[in-house]
Amino acid sequence: MRKKFIAGNWKMNTNAAQGVELAAALAKAIGSSTDVEVAVCPPALYLSAVGAAIKGSSIGLGAQNCHHEAKGAFTGEIAPAMLLDVGCKYVILGHSERRQLFHETNADVNKKTIAALAAGLTPIVCVGESLAERQANKTSDVVREQVQGSLAGLAGEQILKLVIAYEPIWAIGTGVVATPEQAEEVHADLRSLLTSRYTAAVADKVRIQYGGSVNAENAKTLLSQPNIDGALVGGASLKADGFLAIINGAK
Ligand code: PGA
């Protein structure tokens, strides 16, 4: 049985005080409850402050990106071990905004995933097709290639230590959510890819989150699909009430 995992991707939003306030409200409501795994991923600059605000609760801390090198002359970058050092458990990798706006390739995401795993972080590896790709019936090809490229060279035991997020680009921040059937079809396809690349036992344990316009209203039906194991939530994770409603929808 895969435990549902809801993560909030705050992107480049909040200031320090707002981030701490949001995190504290979530920690108060969630406490030490562990029936759903929950994470918040604030801007890197606020990781320590948000980490302090969720301390003592079951909420995990996540970053939105990292570099693949351990240290050195990489101005502006953050190493996986540094994220661990400030209390992170998770790191989002290969988000479509990173892929589109910052030109990250599957090979880049692969290097970051390997580095994050080596440091002891749980990568949340994002994949997803554009609207044009979906309309051209290329969804399966695109997401399979992204998963294969981003997870290249990883052994089954490493796959068990990461999470995949299926985020169709046309659904991100648009209010146009994938239907539960559309999302389930891709999740099931990715699980069968994992079965063929690893084993059925491994594929059965890997959690695949859905992301893209998840909100309090649509979360429950999406999360009741057999292969949807959680949600990566952007906009709706910025208000405590809305995010808590999504978490409740996972119960
Ligand atoms: P959204 O973003 O929930 O605002 O659509 C999701 C994401 O980009 O992870």
PDB file of C-alpha atoms and ligand atoms in Angstrom:
ATOM      1  CA  MET A   1       0.000   0.000   0.000  1.00  0.00           C
ATOM      2  CA  ARG A   2       1.533   3.287  -1.118  1.00  0.00           C
ATOM      3  CA  LYS A   3       1.145   6.101   1.393  1.00  0.00           C
ATOM      4  CA  LYS A   4      -0.330   9.227  -0.175  1.00  0.00           C
ATOM      5  CA  PHE A   5       2.152  12.100  -0.433  1.00  0.00           C
ATOM      6  CA  ILE A   6       1.049  15.722  -0.769  1.00  0.00           C
ATOM      7  CA  ALA A   7       3.744  18.322  -1.396  1.00  0.00           C
ATOM      8  CA  GLY A   8       3.352  22.079  -1.691  1.00  0.00           C
ATOM      9  CA  ASN A   9       5.568  23.763  -4.271  1.00  0.00           C
ATOM     10  CA  TRP A  10       5.562  27.388  -3.228  1.00  0.00           C
ATOM     11  CA  LYS A  11       7.660  28.381  -6.261  1.00  0.00           C
ATOM     12  CA  MET A  12       8.958  31.992  -6.039  1.00  0.00           C
ATOM     13  CA  ASN A  13       6.234  33.155  -3.643  1.00  0.00           C
ATOM     14  CA  THR A  14       5.862  34.468  -0.078  1.00  0.00           C
ATOM     15  CA  ASN A  15       8.268  36.555   1.931  1.00  0.00           C
ATOM     16  CA  ALA A  16       9.900  35.193   5.083  1.00  0.00           C
ATOM     17  CA  ALA A  17       7.080  36.223   7.432  1.00  0.00           C
ATOM     18  CA  GLN A  18       4.345  34.874   5.156  1.00  0.00           C
ATOM     19  CA  GLY A  19       6.204  31.607   4.672  1.00  0.00           C
ATOM     20  CA  VAL A  20       6.656  31.111   8.394  1.00  0.00           C
ATOM     21  CA  GLU A  21       3.015  31.987   9.048  1.00  0.00           C
ATOM     22  CA  LEU A  22       1.799  29.497   6.447  1.00  0.00           C
ATOM     23  CA  ALA A  23       4.121  26.771   7.715  1.00  0.00           C
ATOM     24  CA  ALA A  24       3.129  27.366  11.339  1.00  0.00           C
ATOM     25  CA  ALA A  25      -0.570  27.138  10.470  1.00  0.00           C
ATOM     26  CA  LEU A  26       0.010  23.837   8.679  1.00  0.00           C
ATOM     27  CA  ALA A  27       2.118  22.453  11.534  1.00  0.00           C
ATOM     28  CA  LYS A  28      -0.582  23.392  14.030  1.00  0.00           C
ATOM     29  CA  ALA A  29      -3.303  21.657  12.024  1.00  0.00           C
ATOM     30  CA  ILE A  30      -1.315  18.559  11.057  1.00  0.00           C
ATOM     31  CA  GLY A  31       0.711  18.047  14.233  1.00  0.00           C
ATOM     32  CA  SER A  32       2.285  14.609  14.350  1.00  0.00           C
ATOM     33  CA  SER A  33      -0.354  12.939  12.174  1.00  0.00           C
ATOM     34  CA  THR A  34       1.226  10.563   9.654  1.00  0.00           C
ATOM     35  CA  ASP A  35      -1.717   9.092   7.726  1.00  0.00           C
ATOM     36  CA  VAL A  36      -0.737  11.286   4.763  1.00  0.00           C
ATOM     37  CA  GLU A  37       2.887  12.270   4.055  1.00  0.00           C
ATOM     38  CA  VAL A  38       3.105  16.049   3.715  1.00  0.00           C
ATOM     39  CA  ALA A  39       5.905  18.341   2.566  1.00  0.00           C
ATOM     40  CA  VAL A  40       6.347  22.051   1.946  1.00  0.00           C
ATOM     41  CA  CYS A  41       8.888  23.377  -0.546  1.00  0.00           C
ATOM     42  CA  PRO A  42       9.496  27.089   0.094  1.00  0.00           C
ATOM     43  CA  PRO A  43      12.004  29.296  -1.722  1.00  0.00           C
ATOM     44  CA  ALA A  44      15.553  28.221  -0.788  1.00  0.00           C
ATOM     45  CA  LEU A  45      16.206  31.400   1.141  1.00  0.00           C
ATOM     46  CA  TYR A  46      13.404  30.581   3.599  1.00  0.00           C
ATOM     47  CA  LEU A  47      14.138  26.882   4.108  1.00  0.00           C
ATOM     48  CA  SER A  48      15.683  27.366   7.550  1.00  0.00           C
ATOM     49  CA  ALA A  49      12.921  29.637   8.830  1.00  0.00           C
ATOM     50  CA  VAL A  50      10.155  27.397   7.477  1.00  0.00           C
ATOM     51  CA  GLY A  51      12.015  24.361   8.826  1.00  0.00           C
ATOM     52  CA  ALA A  52      11.951  25.928  12.286  1.00  0.00           C
ATOM     53  CA  ALA A  53       8.219  26.650  11.956  1.00  0.00           C
ATOM     54  CA  ILE A  54       7.371  23.000  11.148  1.00  0.00           C
ATOM     55  CA  LYS A  55       9.756  21.519  13.694  1.00  0.00           C
ATOM     56  CA  GLY A  56       8.059  18.933  15.883  1.00  0.00           C
ATOM     57  CA  SER A  57       5.344  18.291  13.288  1.00  0.00           C
ATOM     58  CA  SER A  58       5.292  15.453  10.764  1.00  0.00           C
ATOM     59  CA  ILE A  59       5.625  17.884   7.830  1.00  0.00           C
ATOM     60  CA  GLY A  60       8.793  17.438   5.790  1.00  0.00           C
ATOM     61  CA  LEU A  61      10.884  20.206   4.263  1.00  0.00           C
ATOM     62  CA  GLY A  62      11.711  20.238   0.557  1.00  0.00           C
ATOM     63  CA  ALA A  63      13.683  22.403  -1.849  1.00  0.00           C
ATOM     64  CA  GLN A  64      12.676  23.283  -5.404  1.00  0.00           C
ATOM     65  CA  ASN A  65      15.991  22.550  -7.134  1.00  0.00           C
ATOM     66  CA  CYS A  66      19.636  21.711  -6.502  1.00  0.00           C
ATOM     67  CA  HIS A  67      22.916  21.480  -8.357  1.00  0.00           C
ATOM     68  CA  HIS A  68      24.505  18.129  -9.137  1.00  0.00           C
ATOM     69  CA  GLU A  69      27.984  18.964  -7.878  1.00  0.00           C
ATOM     70  CA  ALA A  70      28.866  18.615  -4.207  1.00  0.00           C
ATOM     71  CA  LYS A  71      30.725  21.948  -3.948  1.00  0.00           C
ATOM     72  CA  GLY A  72      32.886  24.383  -5.829  1.00  0.00           C
ATOM     73  CA  ALA A  73      32.797  27.343  -8.177  1.00  0.00           C
ATOM     74  CA  PHE A  74      29.119  27.306  -9.176  1.00  0.00           C
ATOM     75  CA  THR A  75      27.959  30.827  -8.342  1.00  0.00           C
ATOM     76  CA  GLY A  76      24.359  30.974  -7.237  1.00  0.00           C
ATOM     77  CA  GLU A  77      23.899  27.216  -6.961  1.00  0.00           C
ATOM     78  CA  ILE A  78      23.034  25.015  -3.981  1.00  0.00           C
ATOM     79  CA  ALA A  79      24.462  21.531  -3.385  1.00  0.00           C
ATOM     80  CA  PRO A  80      22.289  18.616  -2.219  1.00  0.00           C
ATOM     81  CA  ALA A  81      24.263  18.257   1.029  1.00  0.00           C
ATOM     82  CA  MET A  82      23.564  21.936   1.808  1.00  0.00           C
ATOM     83  CA  LEU A  83      19.836  21.244   1.525  1.00  0.00           C
ATOM     84  CA  LEU A  84      20.198  18.300   3.872  1.00  0.00           C
ATOM     85  CA  ASP A  85      22.207  20.515   6.204  1.00  0.00           C
ATOM     86  CA  VAL A  86      19.310  22.982   6.599  1.00  0.00           C
ATOM     87  CA  GLY A  87      16.840  20.180   7.280  1.00  0.00           C
ATOM     88  CA  CYS A  88      15.510  19.217   3.849  1.00  0.00           C
ATOM     89  CA  LYS A  89      14.208  15.751   3.239  1.00  0.00           C
ATOM     90  CA  TYR A  90      13.005  16.289  -0.336  1.00  0.00           C
ATOM     91  CA  VAL A  91      14.025  18.151  -3.460  1.00  0.00           C
ATOM     92  CA  ILE A  92      11.848  18.817  -6.509  1.00  0.00           C
ATOM     93  CA  LEU A  93      13.856  18.142  -9.684  1.00  0.00           C
ATOM     94  CA  GLY A  94      13.114  18.750 -13.339  1.00  0.00           C
ATOM     95  CA  HIS A  95       9.982  20.811 -12.779  1.00  0.00           C
ATOM     96  CA  SER A  96       8.641  21.912 -16.171  1.00  0.00           C
ATOM     97  CA  GLU A  97       9.433  25.535 -15.272  1.00  0.00           C
ATOM     98  CA  ARG A  98      13.076  24.497 -14.803  1.00  0.00           C
ATOM     99  CA  ARG A  99      12.973  22.544 -18.045  1.00  0.00           C
ATOM    100  CA  GLN A 100      11.284  25.284 -20.084  1.00  0.00           C
ATOM    101  CA  LEU A 101      12.611  28.519 -18.588  1.00  0.00           C
ATOM    102  CA  PHE A 102      16.054  27.337 -17.492  1.00  0.00           C
ATOM    103  CA  HIS A 103      16.647  24.787 -20.255  1.00  0.00           C
ATOM    104  CA  GLU A 104      17.177  21.776 -18.019  1.00  0.00           C
ATOM    105  CA  THR A 105      17.433  18.551 -20.011  1.00  0.00           C
ATOM    106  CA  ASN A 106      16.723  14.975 -18.994  1.00  0.00           C
ATOM    107  CA  ALA A 107      20.503  14.526 -18.682  1.00  0.00           C
ATOM    108  CA  ASP A 108      20.684  17.459 -16.229  1.00  0.00           C
ATOM    109  CA  VAL A 109      17.781  16.092 -14.218  1.00  0.00           C
ATOM    110  CA  ASN A 110      19.471  12.682 -14.192  1.00  0.00           C
ATOM    111  CA  LYS A 111      22.698  14.125 -12.755  1.00  0.00           C
ATOM    112  CA  LYS A 112      20.761  16.051 -10.121  1.00  0.00           C
ATOM    113  CA  THR A 113      18.688  12.998  -9.199  1.00  0.00           C
ATOM    114  CA  ILE A 114      21.805  10.860  -8.727  1.00  0.00           C
ATOM    115  CA  ALA A 115      23.451  13.585  -6.635  1.00  0.00           C
ATOM    116  CA  ALA A 116      20.355  14.161  -4.501  1.00  0.00           C
ATOM    117  CA  LEU A 117      19.974  10.425  -3.814  1.00  0.00           C
ATOM    118  CA  ALA A 118      23.666  10.150  -2.945  1.00  0.00           C
ATOM    119  CA  ALA A 119      23.241  12.981  -0.425  1.00  0.00           C
ATOM    120  CA  GLY A 120      20.277  11.218   1.195  1.00  0.00           C
ATOM    121  CA  LEU A 121      17.492  13.417  -0.166  1.00  0.00           C
ATOM    122  CA  THR A 122      14.235  12.125  -1.659  1.00  0.00           C
ATOM    123  CA  PRO A 123      13.988  13.548  -5.186  1.00  0.00           C
ATOM    124  CA  ILE A 124      10.555  14.435  -6.567  1.00  0.00           C
ATOM    125  CA  VAL A 125      11.267  14.008 -10.282  1.00  0.00           C
ATOM    126  CA  CYS A 126       8.811  15.877 -12.510  1.00  0.00           C
ATOM    127  CA  VAL A 127       7.706  14.926 -16.007  1.00  0.00           C
ATOM    128  CA  GLY A 128       4.868  16.083 -18.223  1.00  0.00           C
ATOM    129  CA  GLU A 129       3.851  16.826 -21.774  1.00  0.00           C
ATOM    130  CA  SER A 130       2.932  20.129 -23.406  1.00  0.00           C
ATOM    131  CA  LEU A 131      -0.500  20.770 -24.901  1.00  0.00           C
ATOM    132  CA  ALA A 132       0.889  20.414 -28.436  1.00  0.00           C
ATOM    133  CA  GLU A 133       2.428  17.056 -27.520  1.00  0.00           C
ATOM    134  CA  ARG A 134      -0.842  15.829 -26.031  1.00  0.00           C
ATOM    135  CA  GLN A 135      -2.793  16.978 -29.077  1.00  0.00           C
ATOM    136  CA  ALA A 136      -0.332  15.138 -31.302  1.00  0.00           C
ATOM    137  CA  ASN A 137      -0.932  11.943 -29.261  1.00  0.00           C
ATOM    138  CA  LYS A 138       2.651  12.010 -28.027  1.00  0.00           C
ATOM    139  CA  THR A 139       1.945  12.047 -24.280  1.00  0.00           C
ATOM    140  CA  SER A 140       3.107   8.510 -23.594  1.00  0.00           C
ATOM    141  CA  ASP A 141       6.263   8.862 -25.712  1.00  0.00           C
ATOM    142  CA  VAL A 142       7.187  12.175 -24.089  1.00  0.00           C
ATOM    143  CA  VAL A 143       6.682  11.192 -20.458  1.00  0.00           C
ATOM    144  CA  ARG A 144       8.303   7.785 -20.966  1.00  0.00           C
ATOM    145  CA  GLU A 145      11.350   9.435 -22.511  1.00  0.00           C
ATOM    146  CA  GLN A 146      11.518  11.940 -19.652  1.00  0.00           C
ATOM    147  CA  VAL A 147      11.306   9.180 -17.029  1.00  0.00           C
ATOM    148  CA  GLN A 148      13.861   7.007 -18.813  1.00  0.00           C
ATOM    149  CA  GLY A 149      16.261   9.916 -19.325  1.00  0.00           C
ATOM    150  CA  SER A 150      15.828  11.445 -15.881  1.00  0.00           C
ATOM    151  CA  LEU A 151      16.205   8.097 -14.104  1.00  0.00           C
ATOM    152  CA  ALA A 152      18.890   6.632 -16.392  1.00  0.00           C
ATOM    153  CA  GLY A 153      21.352   4.328 -14.691  1.00  0.00           C
ATOM    154  CA  LEU A 154      19.438   4.080 -11.419  1.00  0.00           C
ATOM    155  CA  ALA A 155      18.992   0.684  -9.798  1.00  0.00           C
ATOM    156  CA  GLY A 156      15.686  -0.567  -8.415  1.00  0.00           C
ATOM    157  CA  GLU A 157      16.656   0.211  -4.828  1.00  0.00           C
ATOM    158  CA  GLN A 158      17.337   3.833  -5.824  1.00  0.00           C
ATOM    159  CA  ILE A 159      14.002   4.132  -7.609  1.00  0.00           C
ATOM    160  CA  LEU A 160      12.327   3.139  -4.348  1.00  0.00           C
ATOM    161  CA  LYS A 161      13.875   6.218  -2.728  1.00  0.00           C
ATOM    162  CA  LEU A 162      12.354   8.746  -5.094  1.00  0.00           C
ATOM    163  CA  VAL A 163       8.953  10.043  -6.092  1.00  0.00           C
ATOM    164  CA  ILE A 164       7.755  10.774  -9.625  1.00  0.00           C
ATOM    165  CA  ALA A 165       5.423  13.705 -10.287  1.00  0.00           C
ATOM    166  CA  TYR A 166       3.353  13.674 -13.460  1.00  0.00           C
ATOM    167  CA  GLU A 167       2.583  17.305 -14.242  1.00  0.00           C
ATOM    168  CA  PRO A 168       1.065  18.004 -17.653  1.00  0.00           C
ATOM    169  CA  ILE A 169       2.386  21.446 -18.613  1.00  0.00           C
ATOM    170  CA  TRP A 170      -1.015  22.550 -19.917  1.00  0.00           C
ATOM    171  CA  ALA A 171      -2.482  21.996 -16.436  1.00  0.00           C
ATOM    172  CA  ILE A 172       0.128  23.907 -14.435  1.00  0.00           C
ATOM    173  CA  GLY A 173      -1.127  27.206 -13.119  1.00  0.00           C
ATOM    174  CA  THR A 174      -3.892  27.285 -15.722  1.00  0.00           C
ATOM    175  CA  GLY A 175      -6.899  26.121 -13.726  1.00  0.00           C
ATOM    176  CA  VAL A 176      -7.337  23.404 -16.381  1.00  0.00           C
ATOM    177  CA  VAL A 177      -6.856  20.214 -14.409  1.00  0.00           C
ATOM    178  CA  ALA A 178      -6.347  16.851 -16.093  1.00  0.00           C
ATOM    179  CA  THR A 179      -9.439  14.705 -15.708  1.00  0.00           C
ATOM    180  CA  PRO A 180      -8.963  11.797 -13.277  1.00  0.00           C
ATOM    181  CA  GLU A 181      -9.104   9.480 -16.321  1.00  0.00           C
ATOM    182  CA  GLN A 182      -6.443  11.441 -18.242  1.00  0.00           C
ATOM    183  CA  ALA A 183      -4.134  11.484 -15.225  1.00  0.00           C
ATOM    184  CA  GLU A 184      -4.751   7.842 -14.314  1.00  0.00           C
ATOM    185  CA  GLU A 185      -3.968   6.735 -17.864  1.00  0.00           C
ATOM    186  CA  VAL A 186      -0.519   8.353 -17.720  1.00  0.00           C
ATOM    187  CA  HIS A 187       0.177   7.145 -14.171  1.00  0.00           C
ATOM    188  CA  ALA A 188      -0.700   3.573 -15.130  1.00  0.00           C
ATOM    189  CA  ASP A 189       1.475   3.881 -18.230  1.00  0.00           C
ATOM    190  CA  LEU A 190       4.425   5.089 -16.147  1.00  0.00           C
ATOM    191  CA  ARG A 191       3.941   2.266 -13.672  1.00  0.00           C
ATOM    192  CA  SER A 192       4.014  -0.254 -16.496  1.00  0.00           C
ATOM    193  CA  LEU A 193       7.220   1.395 -17.762  1.00  0.00           C
ATOM    194  CA  LEU A 194       8.732   0.944 -14.284  1.00  0.00           C
ATOM    195  CA  THR A 195       7.585  -2.686 -14.269  1.00  0.00           C
ATOM    196  CA  SER A 196       9.357  -3.356 -17.549  1.00  0.00           C
ATOM    197  CA  ARG A 197      12.526  -1.506 -16.518  1.00  0.00           C
ATOM    198  CA  TYR A 198      12.689  -2.874 -12.965  1.00  0.00           C
ATOM    199  CA  THR A 199      10.313  -5.392 -11.411  1.00  0.00           C
ATOM    200  CA  ALA A 200       6.600  -5.406 -10.649  1.00  0.00           C
ATOM    201  CA  ALA A 201       7.490  -5.308  -6.941  1.00  0.00           C
ATOM    202  CA  VAL A 202       9.540  -2.124  -7.402  1.00  0.00           C
ATOM    203  CA  ALA A 203       6.969  -0.482  -9.694  1.00  0.00           C
ATOM    204  CA  ASP A 204       4.246  -1.256  -7.184  1.00  0.00           C
ATOM    205  CA  LYS A 205       6.051   0.686  -4.438  1.00  0.00           C
ATOM    206  CA  VAL A 206       7.013   3.861  -6.331  1.00  0.00           C
ATOM    207  CA  ARG A 207       4.765   6.802  -5.639  1.00  0.00           C
ATOM    208  CA  ILE A 208       3.574   8.869  -8.592  1.00  0.00           C
ATOM    209  CA  GLN A 209       2.094  12.258  -7.713  1.00  0.00           C
ATOM    210  CA  TYR A 210      -0.154  14.238 -10.004  1.00  0.00           C
ATOM    211  CA  GLY A 211       0.393  17.992 -10.338  1.00  0.00           C
ATOM    212  CA  GLY A 212      -1.334  20.750 -12.288  1.00  0.00           C
ATOM    213  CA  SER A 213      -4.193  22.872 -10.933  1.00  0.00           C
ATOM    214  CA  VAL A 214      -4.910  20.549  -8.016  1.00  0.00           C
ATOM    215  CA  ASN A 215      -7.247  22.246  -5.562  1.00  0.00           C
ATOM    216  CA  ALA A 216      -9.580  21.486  -2.657  1.00  0.00           C
ATOM    217  CA  GLU A 217     -12.437  20.700  -5.054  1.00  0.00           C
ATOM    218  CA  ASN A 218     -10.730  18.304  -7.455  1.00  0.00           C
ATOM    219  CA  ALA A 219      -8.184  16.615  -5.161  1.00  0.00           C
ATOM    220  CA  LYS A 220     -10.373  13.835  -3.818  1.00  0.00           C
ATOM    221  CA  THR A 221     -11.419  12.362  -7.177  1.00  0.00           C
ATOM    222  CA  LEU A 222      -7.888  12.583  -8.559  1.00  0.00           C
ATOM    223  CA  LEU A 223      -6.450  10.963  -5.446  1.00  0.00           C
ATOM    224  CA  SER A 224      -8.966   8.129  -5.517  1.00  0.00           C
ATOM    225  CA  GLN A 225      -7.538   6.826  -8.809  1.00  0.00           C
ATOM    226  CA  PRO A 226      -5.599   3.579  -8.295  1.00  0.00           C
ATOM    227  CA  ASN A 227      -2.250   4.870  -9.591  1.00  0.00           C
ATOM    228  CA  ILE A 228      -2.380   8.453  -8.277  1.00  0.00           C
ATOM    229  CA  ASP A 229      -0.419   8.420  -5.038  1.00  0.00           C
ATOM    230  CA  GLY A 230      -0.444  12.054  -4.112  1.00  0.00           C
ATOM    231  CA  ALA A 231      -0.242  15.563  -5.441  1.00  0.00           C
ATOM    232  CA  LEU A 232       2.362  18.215  -6.124  1.00  0.00           C
ATOM    233  CA  VAL A 233       0.440  21.410  -5.500  1.00  0.00           C
ATOM    234  CA  GLY A 234       1.458  24.881  -6.624  1.00  0.00           C
ATOM    235  CA  GLY A 235      -0.983  27.766  -6.286  1.00  0.00           C
ATOM    236  CA  ALA A 236      -3.345  25.990  -3.888  1.00  0.00           C
ATOM    237  CA  SER A 237      -0.497  25.253  -1.464  1.00  0.00           C
ATOM    238  CA  LEU A 238      -0.075  28.942  -0.652  1.00  0.00           C
ATOM    239  CA  LYS A 239      -3.152  29.115   1.610  1.00  0.00           C
ATOM    240  CA  ALA A 240      -3.272  26.875   4.673  1.00  0.00           C
ATOM    241  CA  ASP A 241      -7.001  26.113   4.423  1.00  0.00           C
ATOM    242  CA  GLY A 242      -6.857  25.085   0.781  1.00  0.00           C
ATOM    243  CA  PHE A 243      -3.746  22.959   1.238  1.00  0.00           C
ATOM    244  CA  LEU A 244      -5.222  21.271   4.320  1.00  0.00           C
ATOM    245  CA  ALA A 245      -8.388  20.480   2.360  1.00  0.00           C
ATOM    246  CA  ILE A 246      -6.265  18.769  -0.309  1.00  0.00           C
ATOM    247  CA  ILE A 247      -4.486  16.756   2.388  1.00  0.00           C
ATOM    248  CA  ASN A 248      -7.875  15.765   3.800  1.00  0.00           C
ATOM    249  CA  GLY A 249      -8.895  14.657   0.325  1.00  0.00           C
ATOM    250  CA  ALA A 250      -6.019  12.175   0.411  1.00  0.00           C
ATOM    251  CA  LYS A 251      -7.329  10.423   3.529  1.00  0.00           C
TER     252      LYS A 251
HETATM  253  P1  PGA B   1      -0.282  24.534  -9.875  1.00  0.00           P
HETATM  254  O1  PGA B   1       1.274  24.134 -10.001  1.00  0.00           O
HETATM  255  O2  PGA B   1      -0.853  23.654  -8.786  1.00  0.00           O
HETATM  256  O3  PGA B   1      -0.276  25.964  -9.510  1.00  0.00           O
HETATM  257  O4  PGA B   1      -0.919  24.242 -11.190  1.00  0.00           O
HETATM  258  C1  PGA B   1       1.685  22.807  -9.831  1.00  0.00           C
HETATM  259  C2  PGA B   1       3.175  22.717  -9.990  1.00  0.00           C
HETATM  260  O5  PGA B   1       3.735  23.420 -10.836  1.00  0.00           O
HETATM  261  O6  PGA B   1       3.834  21.930  -9.269  1.00  0.00           O
END
